[in-house]
Amino acid sequence: MGLPRGPFFWLLLLIAAACSGILFALYLSAGERYPGPRSRARNSASSQAFIGPKASNSGTRKSLRCRHPLSLDIRRHPHFRGLFNLSTPVLLSWPLFTQELWDSLSQHKAPYGWQGLSRQAITSTLRLLNGSESTELFTGSREPRPHCIRCAVVGNGGILNGSRQGRNIDAHDYVFRLNGAVIKGFEDDVGTKTSFYGFTVNTMKNSLISYWTLGFTSVPQGQDLHYIFIPSDIRDYVMLRSAILGVRVPEGPDKGDRPWTYFGPEASASKFKLLHPDFISYLTERFLKSKLINTTFGDLYMPSTGALMLLTALHTCDQVSAYGFITRNYWKFSDHYFERIKKPLIFYANHDLSLEAALWRDLHKAGILWLYQR
């Protein structure tokens, strides 16, 4: 027997269809508005939540826009928005050199300036840094930026031993390492990718001496790897010039050194970056102005290599993750992740690691960086 087809039936059918359409539209609208777990990524304790879906290890930049660029979090934070100046030049190159800059930096000792240093040594080095690649940390201009640059800065703290963070580290677009960056045998914990290696000539050579038996037998090398010189003394300028020219170091404590044994045979100006002394001054004055400056160690004080690399990333990347940096429970771990016997963290007189630790905690709490803790 067929179903009734009267006017009442068609009215009911029309009402049912309309209601279904409204409910379906509401469902779609709710689905589009619901932000999902990624909207809470900045407050998550998970590294994966902060850097987003796992990326390939291709080393190429990702074509995704940032949902949470650190610049927005800086502008929203009542304290840090007054400290950060993202327009401060990070790198020093020949186009920035002027008589005015010389006069200004000649008032301050290295690493904050050039007081007492040879003008000829400095200018002959800077003249070699005259390409666009010497003025930008990454290829291309900073604005506009059609993608999200995600950076991992890997310190050498013992907290990384057994961390199994290697894949998360390598999933970032760029990876910064520094000083005694041992990789072989610790790939699961620290990853394998290196985009930038930061150092002073002193810390690099001391690392090669101190950690040779622990696996740091050479400075990281690679076709796509760049070196960030921290100008802590005249020897950094002299070594940098020799490295670009591919000649032996002509003078100073490193006289006779062959830079290609450190940086590889493919060294050229495009491989090297030089931190601006004014940038180091700005970081020290605004972020790491230690009480040590007013002590007998005041002339020796400067932020650690790790601090300078992490703050460099925070002024150039869109998202930053910090691994292997000092945390509240630092005493649970060895000084370095590659040590076979646990050794306590050493608080050197020329750095203020307690001040640095407090800064990383505050930046993590503010959502400006993600700090690996355990």
PDB file of N, CA, C and O in Angstrom, residues 51-118:
ATOM      1  N   ILE A  51      55.934  23.056  17.533  1.00  0.00           N
ATOM      2  CA  ILE A  51      56.448  23.201  16.183  1.00  0.00           C
ATOM      3  C   ILE A  51      55.465  22.722  15.137  1.00  0.00           C
ATOM      4  O   ILE A  51      55.721  22.850  13.950  1.00  0.00           O
ATOM      5  N   GLY A  52      54.318  22.198  15.548  1.00  0.00           N
ATOM      6  CA  GLY A  52      53.324  21.789  14.575  1.00  0.00           C
ATOM      7  C   GLY A  52      53.574  20.376  14.087  1.00  0.00           C
ATOM      8  O   GLY A  52      54.379  19.634  14.641  1.00  0.00           O
ATOM      9  N   PRO A  53      52.896  19.941  13.019  1.00  0.00           N
ATOM     10  CA  PRO A  53      53.067  18.594  12.500  1.00  0.00           C
ATOM     11  C   PRO A  53      54.509  18.317  12.136  1.00  0.00           C
ATOM     12  O   PRO A  53      55.252  19.214  11.739  1.00  0.00           O
ATOM     13  N   LYS A  54      54.901  17.063  12.221  1.00  0.00           N
ATOM     14  CA  LYS A  54      56.272  16.707  11.906  1.00  0.00           C
ATOM     15  C   LYS A  54      56.598  17.052  10.464  1.00  0.00           C
ATOM     16  O   LYS A  54      55.835  16.789   9.555  1.00  0.00           O
ATOM     17  N   ALA A  55      57.753  17.653  10.298  1.00  0.00           N
ATOM     18  CA  ALA A  55      58.191  18.030   8.961  1.00  0.00           C
ATOM     19  C   ALA A  55      59.224  17.034   8.474  1.00  0.00           C
ATOM     20  O   ALA A  55      59.796  16.277   9.241  1.00  0.00           O
ATOM     21  N   SER A  56      59.458  17.030   7.177  1.00  0.00           N
ATOM     22  CA  SER A  56      60.489  16.162   6.631  1.00  0.00           C
ATOM     23  C   SER A  56      61.848  16.715   7.006  1.00  0.00           C
ATOM     24  O   SER A  56      61.991  17.847   7.442  1.00  0.00           O
ATOM     25  N   ASN A  57      62.884  15.908   6.807  1.00  0.00           N
ATOM     26  CA  ASN A  57      64.235  16.318   7.130  1.00  0.00           C
ATOM     27  C   ASN A  57      64.948  16.879   5.906  1.00  0.00           C
ATOM     28  O   ASN A  57      66.158  16.778   5.776  1.00  0.00           O
ATOM     29  N   SER A  58      64.197  17.456   4.987  1.00  0.00           N
ATOM     30  CA  SER A  58      64.780  17.929   3.743  1.00  0.00           C
ATOM     31  C   SER A  58      65.651  19.157   3.928  1.00  0.00           C
ATOM     32  O   SER A  58      66.498  19.457   3.108  1.00  0.00           O
ATOM     33  N   GLY A  59      65.433  19.910   5.002  1.00  0.00           N
ATOM     34  CA  GLY A  59      66.213  21.118   5.247  1.00  0.00           C
ATOM     35  C   GLY A  59      65.685  22.321   4.502  1.00  0.00           C
ATOM     36  O   GLY A  59      66.252  23.403   4.571  1.00  0.00           O
ATOM     37  N   THR A  60      64.587  22.181   3.774  1.00  0.00           N
ATOM     38  CA  THR A  60      64.019  23.315   3.056  1.00  0.00           C
ATOM     39  C   THR A  60      63.044  24.044   3.933  1.00  0.00           C
ATOM     40  O   THR A  60      62.473  23.482   4.863  1.00  0.00           O
ATOM     41  N   ARG A  61      62.800  25.322   3.614  1.00  0.00           N
ATOM     42  CA  ARG A  61      61.825  26.080   4.376  1.00  0.00           C
ATOM     43  C   ARG A  61      60.433  25.570   4.077  1.00  0.00           C
ATOM     44  O   ARG A  61      60.124  25.132   2.982  1.00  0.00           O
ATOM     45  N   LYS A  62      59.564  25.675   5.041  1.00  0.00           N
ATOM     46  CA  LYS A  62      58.202  25.201   4.884  1.00  0.00           C
ATOM     47  C   LYS A  62      57.328  26.313   4.329  1.00  0.00           C
ATOM     48  O   LYS A  62      57.530  27.471   4.619  1.00  0.00           O
ATOM     49  N   SER A  63      56.330  25.919   3.537  1.00  0.00           N
ATOM     50  CA  SER A  63      55.469  26.900   2.894  1.00  0.00           C
ATOM     51  C   SER A  63      54.214  27.157   3.716  1.00  0.00           C
ATOM     52  O   SER A  63      53.151  27.397   3.179  1.00  0.00           O
ATOM     53  N   LEU A  64      54.319  27.062   5.032  1.00  0.00           N
ATOM     54  CA  LEU A  64      53.184  27.290   5.920  1.00  0.00           C
ATOM     55  C   LEU A  64      53.329  28.633   6.611  1.00  0.00           C
ATOM     56  O   LEU A  64      54.418  29.026   7.014  1.00  0.00           O
ATOM     57  N   ARG A  65      52.230  29.338   6.732  1.00  0.00           N
ATOM     58  CA  ARG A  65      52.250  30.590   7.482  1.00  0.00           C
ATOM     59  C   ARG A  65      52.229  30.291   8.979  1.00  0.00           C
ATOM     60  O   ARG A  65      51.654  29.309   9.415  1.00  0.00           O
ATOM     61  N   CYS A  66      52.827  31.170   9.746  1.00  0.00           N
ATOM     62  CA  CYS A  66      52.870  30.972  11.194  1.00  0.00           C
ATOM     63  C   CYS A  66      51.525  31.303  11.818  1.00  0.00           C
ATOM     64  O   CYS A  66      50.985  32.379  11.585  1.00  0.00           O
ATOM     65  N   ARG A  67      51.016  30.398  12.633  1.00  0.00           N
ATOM     66  CA  ARG A  67      49.812  30.692  13.397  1.00  0.00           C
ATOM     67  C   ARG A  67      50.164  31.466  14.667  1.00  0.00           C
ATOM     68  O   ARG A  67      49.350  32.230  15.173  1.00  0.00           O
ATOM     69  N   HIS A  68      51.357  31.216  15.167  1.00  0.00           N
ATOM     70  CA  HIS A  68      51.770  31.883  16.406  1.00  0.00           C
ATOM     71  C   HIS A  68      53.207  32.382  16.279  1.00  0.00           C
ATOM     72  O   HIS A  68      54.093  31.903  16.964  1.00  0.00           O
ATOM     73  N   PRO A  69      53.478  33.373  15.420  1.00  0.00           N
ATOM     74  CA  PRO A  69      54.838  33.916  15.346  1.00  0.00           C
ATOM     75  C   PRO A  69      55.209  34.597  16.651  1.00  0.00           C
ATOM     76  O   PRO A  69      54.377  35.242  17.291  1.00  0.00           O
ATOM     77  N   LEU A  70      56.453  34.427  17.070  1.00  0.00           N
ATOM     78  CA  LEU A  70      56.868  34.974  18.366  1.00  0.00           C
ATOM     79  C   LEU A  70      56.759  36.495  18.405  1.00  0.00           C
ATOM     80  O   LEU A  70      56.611  37.077  19.478  1.00  0.00           O
ATOM     81  N   SER A  71      56.835  37.137  17.242  1.00  0.00           N
ATOM     82  CA  SER A  71      56.719  38.604  17.224  1.00  0.00           C
ATOM     83  C   SER A  71      55.377  39.077  17.778  1.00  0.00           C
ATOM     84  O   SER A  71      55.298  40.123  18.430  1.00  0.00           O
ATOM     85  N   LEU A  72      54.309  38.298  17.535  1.00  0.00           N
ATOM     86  CA  LEU A  72      53.004  38.662  18.080  1.00  0.00           C
ATOM     87  C   LEU A  72      52.986  38.517  19.593  1.00  0.00           C
ATOM     88  O   LEU A  72      52.435  39.360  20.305  1.00  0.00           O
ATOM     89  N   ASP A  73      53.588  37.435  20.091  1.00  0.00           N
ATOM     90  CA  ASP A  73      53.630  37.229  21.539  1.00  0.00           C
ATOM     91  C   ASP A  73      54.478  38.295  22.222  1.00  0.00           C
ATOM     92  O   ASP A  73      54.197  38.695  23.347  1.00  0.00           O
ATOM     93  N   ILE A  74      55.530  38.751  21.540  1.00  0.00           N
ATOM     94  CA  ILE A  74      56.353  39.832  22.091  1.00  0.00           C
ATOM     95  C   ILE A  74      55.529  41.103  22.226  1.00  0.00           C
ATOM     96  O   ILE A  74      55.551  41.778  23.261  1.00  0.00           O
ATOM     97  N   ARG A  75      54.789  41.446  21.172  1.00  0.00           N
ATOM     98  CA  ARG A  75      53.999  42.685  21.196  1.00  0.00           C
ATOM     99  C   ARG A  75      52.901  42.644  22.250  1.00  0.00           C
ATOM    100  O   ARG A  75      52.509  43.676  22.787  1.00  0.00           O
ATOM    101  N   ARG A  76      52.419  41.451  22.551  1.00  0.00           N
ATOM    102  CA  ARG A  76      51.327  41.323  23.527  1.00  0.00           C
ATOM    103  C   ARG A  76      51.824  41.277  24.966  1.00  0.00           C
ATOM    104  O   ARG A  76      51.046  41.477  25.895  1.00  0.00           O
ATOM    105  N   HIS A  77      53.117  41.047  25.168  1.00  0.00           N
ATOM    106  CA  HIS A  77      53.613  40.850  26.529  1.00  0.00           C
ATOM    107  C   HIS A  77      54.012  42.189  27.150  1.00  0.00           C
ATOM    108  O   HIS A  77      54.805  42.945  26.574  1.00  0.00           O
ATOM    109  N   PRO A  78      53.516  42.509  28.328  1.00  0.00           N
ATOM    110  CA  PRO A  78      53.773  43.826  28.933  1.00  0.00           C
ATOM    111  C   PRO A  78      55.237  44.084  29.263  1.00  0.00           C
ATOM    112  O   PRO A  78      55.672  45.246  29.290  1.00  0.00           O
ATOM    113  N   HIS A  79      56.019  43.024  29.523  1.00  0.00           N
ATOM    114  CA  HIS A  79      57.433  43.205  29.870  1.00  0.00           C
ATOM    115  C   HIS A  79      58.328  43.101  28.646  1.00  0.00           C
ATOM    116  O   HIS A  79      59.125  44.007  28.370  1.00  0.00           O
ATOM    117  N   PHE A  80      58.196  42.025  27.888  1.00  0.00           N
ATOM    118  CA  PHE A  80      59.135  41.775  26.801  1.00  0.00           C
ATOM    119  C   PHE A  80      58.951  42.705  25.607  1.00  0.00           C
ATOM    120  O   PHE A  80      59.888  42.922  24.843  1.00  0.00           O
ATOM    121  N   ARG A  81      57.775  43.269  25.433  1.00  0.00           N
ATOM    122  CA  ARG A  81      57.607  44.188  24.299  1.00  0.00           C
ATOM    123  C   ARG A  81      58.456  45.449  24.477  1.00  0.00           C
ATOM    124  O   ARG A  81      58.765  46.136  23.506  1.00  0.00           O
ATOM    125  N   GLY A  82      58.854  45.743  25.718  1.00  0.00           N
ATOM    126  CA  GLY A  82      59.718  46.873  25.967  1.00  0.00           C
ATOM    127  C   GLY A  82      61.197  46.549  25.854  1.00  0.00           C
ATOM    128  O   GLY A  82      62.034  47.455  25.859  1.00  0.00           O
ATOM    129  N   LEU A  83      61.523  45.246  25.768  1.00  0.00           N
ATOM    130  CA  LEU A  83      62.919  44.824  25.660  1.00  0.00           C
ATOM    131  C   LEU A  83      63.322  44.519  24.225  1.00  0.00           C
ATOM    132  O   LEU A  83      64.409  44.886  23.785  1.00  0.00           O
ATOM    133  N   PHE A  84      62.457  43.832  23.505  1.00  0.00           N
ATOM    134  CA  PHE A  84      62.792  43.408  22.146  1.00  0.00           C
ATOM    135  C   PHE A  84      62.736  44.583  21.174  1.00  0.00           C
ATOM    136  O   PHE A  84      61.798  45.371  21.182  1.00  0.00           O
ATOM    137  N   ASN A  85      63.733  44.661  20.325  1.00  0.00           N
ATOM    138  CA  ASN A  85      63.726  45.565  19.179  1.00  0.00           C
ATOM    139  C   ASN A  85      64.154  44.734  17.972  1.00  0.00           C
ATOM    140  O   ASN A  85      65.348  44.570  17.696  1.00  0.00           O
ATOM    141  N   LEU A  86      63.172  44.195  17.268  1.00  0.00           N
ATOM    142  CA  LEU A  86      63.455  43.258  16.185  1.00  0.00           C
ATOM    143  C   LEU A  86      64.054  43.933  14.962  1.00  0.00           C
ATOM    144  O   LEU A  86      64.415  43.253  13.997  1.00  0.00           O
ATOM    145  N   SER A  87      64.179  45.255  14.979  1.00  0.00           N
ATOM    146  CA  SER A  87      64.818  45.955  13.870  1.00  0.00           C
ATOM    147  C   SER A  87      66.315  46.157  14.109  1.00  0.00           C
ATOM    148  O   SER A  87      67.017  46.683  13.239  1.00  0.00           O
ATOM    149  N   THR A  88      66.815  45.745  15.265  1.00  0.00           N
ATOM    150  CA  THR A  88      68.240  45.873  15.562  1.00  0.00           C
ATOM    151  C   THR A  88      69.051  44.996  14.610  1.00  0.00           C
ATOM    152  O   THR A  88      68.760  43.814  14.468  1.00  0.00           O
ATOM    153  N   PRO A  89      70.082  45.541  13.938  1.00  0.00           N
ATOM    154  CA  PRO A  89      70.911  44.714  13.051  1.00  0.00           C
ATOM    155  C   PRO A  89      71.596  43.602  13.829  1.00  0.00           C
ATOM    156  O   PRO A  89      72.260  43.860  14.846  1.00  0.00           O
ATOM    157  N   VAL A  90      71.432  42.389  13.367  1.00  0.00           N
ATOM    158  CA  VAL A  90      72.013  41.229  14.040  1.00  0.00           C
ATOM    159  C   VAL A  90      73.437  40.973  13.558  1.00  0.00           C
ATOM    160  O   VAL A  90      74.325  40.643  14.348  1.00  0.00           O
ATOM    161  N   LEU A  91      73.646  41.135  12.262  1.00  0.00           N
ATOM    162  CA  LEU A  91      74.933  40.822  11.653  1.00  0.00           C
ATOM    163  C   LEU A  91      75.664  42.090  11.224  1.00  0.00           C
ATOM    164  O   LEU A  91      75.043  43.106  10.893  1.00  0.00           O
ATOM    165  N   LEU A  92      76.994  42.000  11.221  1.00  0.00           N
ATOM    166  CA  LEU A  92      77.832  43.103  10.762  1.00  0.00           C
ATOM    167  C   LEU A  92      78.443  42.735   9.412  1.00  0.00           C
ATOM    168  O   LEU A  92      78.970  41.633   9.244  1.00  0.00           O
ATOM    169  N   SER A  93      78.383  43.649   8.462  1.00  0.00           N
ATOM    170  CA  SER A  93      78.971  43.440   7.139  1.00  0.00           C
ATOM    171  C   SER A  93      79.520  44.769   6.626  1.00  0.00           C
ATOM    172  O   SER A  93      79.302  45.828   7.229  1.00  0.00           O
ATOM    173  N   TRP A  94      80.211  44.735   5.510  1.00  0.00           N
ATOM    174  CA  TRP A  94      80.869  45.924   4.985  1.00  0.00           C
ATOM    175  C   TRP A  94      79.906  47.073   4.693  1.00  0.00           C
ATOM    176  O   TRP A  94      80.236  48.233   4.973  1.00  0.00           O
ATOM    177  N   PRO A  95      78.709  46.824   4.135  1.00  0.00           N
ATOM    178  CA  PRO A  95      77.811  47.946   3.869  1.00  0.00           C
ATOM    179  C   PRO A  95      77.426  48.750   5.108  1.00  0.00           C
ATOM    180  O   PRO A  95      77.012  49.907   4.994  1.00  0.00           O
ATOM    181  N   LEU A  96      77.567  48.177   6.301  1.00  0.00           N
ATOM    182  CA  LEU A  96      77.208  48.880   7.525  1.00  0.00           C
ATOM    183  C   LEU A  96      78.370  49.670   8.115  1.00  0.00           C
ATOM    184  O   LEU A  96      78.186  50.436   9.063  1.00  0.00           O
ATOM    185  N   PHE A  97      79.567  49.448   7.571  1.00  0.00           N
ATOM    186  CA  PHE A  97      80.742  50.106   8.146  1.00  0.00           C
ATOM    187  C   PHE A  97      80.804  51.567   7.711  1.00  0.00           C
ATOM    188  O   PHE A  97      80.767  51.892   6.521  1.00  0.00           O
ATOM    189  N   THR A  98      80.904  52.458   8.686  1.00  0.00           N
ATOM    190  CA  THR A  98      81.048  53.896   8.438  1.00  0.00           C
ATOM    191  C   THR A  98      82.040  54.462   9.451  1.00  0.00           C
ATOM    192  O   THR A  98      82.384  53.811  10.446  1.00  0.00           O
ATOM    193  N   GLN A  99      82.466  55.680   9.206  1.00  0.00           N
ATOM    194  CA  GLN A  99      83.342  56.348  10.170  1.00  0.00           C
ATOM    195  C   GLN A  99      82.607  56.529  11.502  1.00  0.00           C
ATOM    196  O   GLN A  99      83.210  56.405  12.575  1.00  0.00           O
ATOM    197  N   GLU A 100      81.335  56.813  11.411  1.00  0.00           N
ATOM    198  CA  GLU A 100      80.536  56.979  12.630  1.00  0.00           C
ATOM    199  C   GLU A 100      80.501  55.686  13.443  1.00  0.00           C
ATOM    200  O   GLU A 100      80.607  55.711  14.677  1.00  0.00           O
ATOM    201  N   LEU A 101      80.357  54.540  12.747  1.00  0.00           N
ATOM    202  CA  LEU A 101      80.348  53.262  13.445  1.00  0.00           C
ATOM    203  C   LEU A 101      81.708  52.995  14.083  1.00  0.00           C
ATOM    204  O   LEU A 101      81.784  52.531  15.235  1.00  0.00           O
ATOM    205  N   TRP A 102      82.777  53.298  13.351  1.00  0.00           N
ATOM    206  CA  TRP A 102      84.115  53.109  13.910  1.00  0.00           C
ATOM    207  C   TRP A 102      84.298  53.960  15.173  1.00  0.00           C
ATOM    208  O   TRP A 102      84.795  53.463  16.194  1.00  0.00           O
ATOM    209  N   ASP A 103      83.911  55.210  15.098  1.00  0.00           N
ATOM    210  CA  ASP A 103      84.063  56.097  16.259  1.00  0.00           C
ATOM    211  C   ASP A 103      83.252  55.589  17.446  1.00  0.00           C
ATOM    212  O   ASP A 103      83.707  55.655  18.597  1.00  0.00           O
ATOM    213  N   SER A 104      82.065  55.070  17.175  1.00  0.00           N
ATOM    214  CA  SER A 104      81.200  54.582  18.247  1.00  0.00           C
ATOM    215  C   SER A 104      81.752  53.315  18.885  1.00  0.00           C
ATOM    216  O   SER A 104      81.876  53.222  20.114  1.00  0.00           O
ATOM    217  N   LEU A 105      82.096  52.341  18.061  1.00  0.00           N
ATOM    218  CA  LEU A 105      82.553  51.060  18.600  1.00  0.00           C
ATOM    219  C   LEU A 105      83.962  51.143  19.184  1.00  0.00           C
ATOM    220  O   LEU A 105      84.346  50.295  19.996  1.00  0.00           O
ATOM    221  N   SER A 106      84.713  52.157  18.785  1.00  0.00           N
ATOM    222  CA  SER A 106      86.061  52.327  19.350  1.00  0.00           C
ATOM    223  C   SER A 106      86.014  52.751  20.811  1.00  0.00           C
ATOM    224  O   SER A 106      87.053  52.761  21.494  1.00  0.00           O
ATOM    225  N   GLN A 107      84.822  53.075  21.297  1.00  0.00           N
ATOM    226  CA  GLN A 107      84.669  53.468  22.696  1.00  0.00           C
ATOM    227  C   GLN A 107      84.521  52.262  23.626  1.00  0.00           C
ATOM    228  O   GLN A 107      84.561  52.410  24.849  1.00  0.00           O
ATOM    229  N   HIS A 108      84.342  51.081  23.053  1.00  0.00           N
ATOM    230  CA  HIS A 108      84.022  49.907  23.870  1.00  0.00           C
ATOM    231  C   HIS A 108      84.939  48.735  23.533  1.00  0.00           C
ATOM    232  O   HIS A 108      85.309  48.531  22.376  1.00  0.00           O
ATOM    233  N   LYS A 109      85.271  47.974  24.554  1.00  0.00           N
ATOM    234  CA  LYS A 109      86.108  46.797  24.361  1.00  0.00           C
ATOM    235  C   LYS A 109      85.291  45.657  23.753  1.00  0.00           C
ATOM    236  O   LYS A 109      84.072  45.599  23.901  1.00  0.00           O
ATOM    237  N   ALA A 110      85.996  44.750  23.083  1.00  0.00           N
ATOM    238  CA  ALA A 110      85.352  43.549  22.544  1.00  0.00           C
ATOM    239  C   ALA A 110      84.788  42.725  23.709  1.00  0.00           C
ATOM    240  O   ALA A 110      85.358  42.709  24.795  1.00  0.00           O
ATOM    241  N   PRO A 111      83.636  42.071  23.513  1.00  0.00           N
ATOM    242  CA  PRO A 111      82.919  41.864  22.255  1.00  0.00           C
ATOM    243  C   PRO A 111      81.957  42.990  21.894  1.00  0.00           C
ATOM    244  O   PRO A 111      81.259  42.904  20.894  1.00  0.00           O
ATOM    245  N   TYR A 112      81.945  44.059  22.722  1.00  0.00           N
ATOM    246  CA  TYR A 112      80.964  45.127  22.526  1.00  0.00           C
ATOM    247  C   TYR A 112      81.472  46.224  21.599  1.00  0.00           C
ATOM    248  O   TYR A 112      80.737  47.166  21.302  1.00  0.00           O
ATOM    249  N   GLY A 113      82.716  46.125  21.178  1.00  0.00           N
ATOM    250  CA  GLY A 113      83.272  47.151  20.317  1.00  0.00           C
ATOM    251  C   GLY A 113      84.660  46.804  19.843  1.00  0.00           C
ATOM    252  O   GLY A 113      85.079  45.650  19.856  1.00  0.00           O
ATOM    253  N   TRP A 114      85.420  47.856  19.456  1.00  0.00           N
ATOM    254  CA  TRP A 114      86.729  47.680  18.826  1.00  0.00           C
ATOM    255  C   TRP A 114      87.831  48.431  19.555  1.00  0.00           C
ATOM    256  O   TRP A 114      88.898  48.665  19.005  1.00  0.00           O
ATOM    257  N   GLN A 115      87.611  48.815  20.772  1.00  0.00           N
ATOM    258  CA  GLN A 115      88.620  49.588  21.495  1.00  0.00           C
ATOM    259  C   GLN A 115      89.936  48.816  21.559  1.00  0.00           C
ATOM    260  O   GLN A 115      89.990  47.671  22.007  1.00  0.00           O
ATOM    261  N   GLY A 116      91.018  49.464  21.083  1.00  0.00           N
ATOM    262  CA  GLY A 116      92.338  48.836  21.126  1.00  0.00           C
ATOM    263  C   GLY A 116      92.605  47.839  20.018  1.00  0.00           C
ATOM    264  O   GLY A 116      93.699  47.262  19.968  1.00  0.00           O
ATOM    265  N   LEU A 117      91.652  47.631  19.112  1.00  0.00           N
ATOM    266  CA  LEU A 117      91.836  46.660  18.031  1.00  0.00           C
ATOM    267  C   LEU A 117      92.317  47.363  16.767  1.00  0.00           C
ATOM    268  O   LEU A 117      92.084  48.559  16.562  1.00  0.00           O
ATOM    269  N   SER A 118      92.983  46.603  15.919  1.00  0.00           N
ATOM    270  CA  SER A 118      93.548  47.131  14.690  1.00  0.00           C
ATOM    271  C   SER A 118      92.444  47.464  13.681  1.00  0.00           C
ATOM    272  O   SER A 118      91.666  46.591  13.294  1.00  0.00           O
TER     273      SER A 118
END
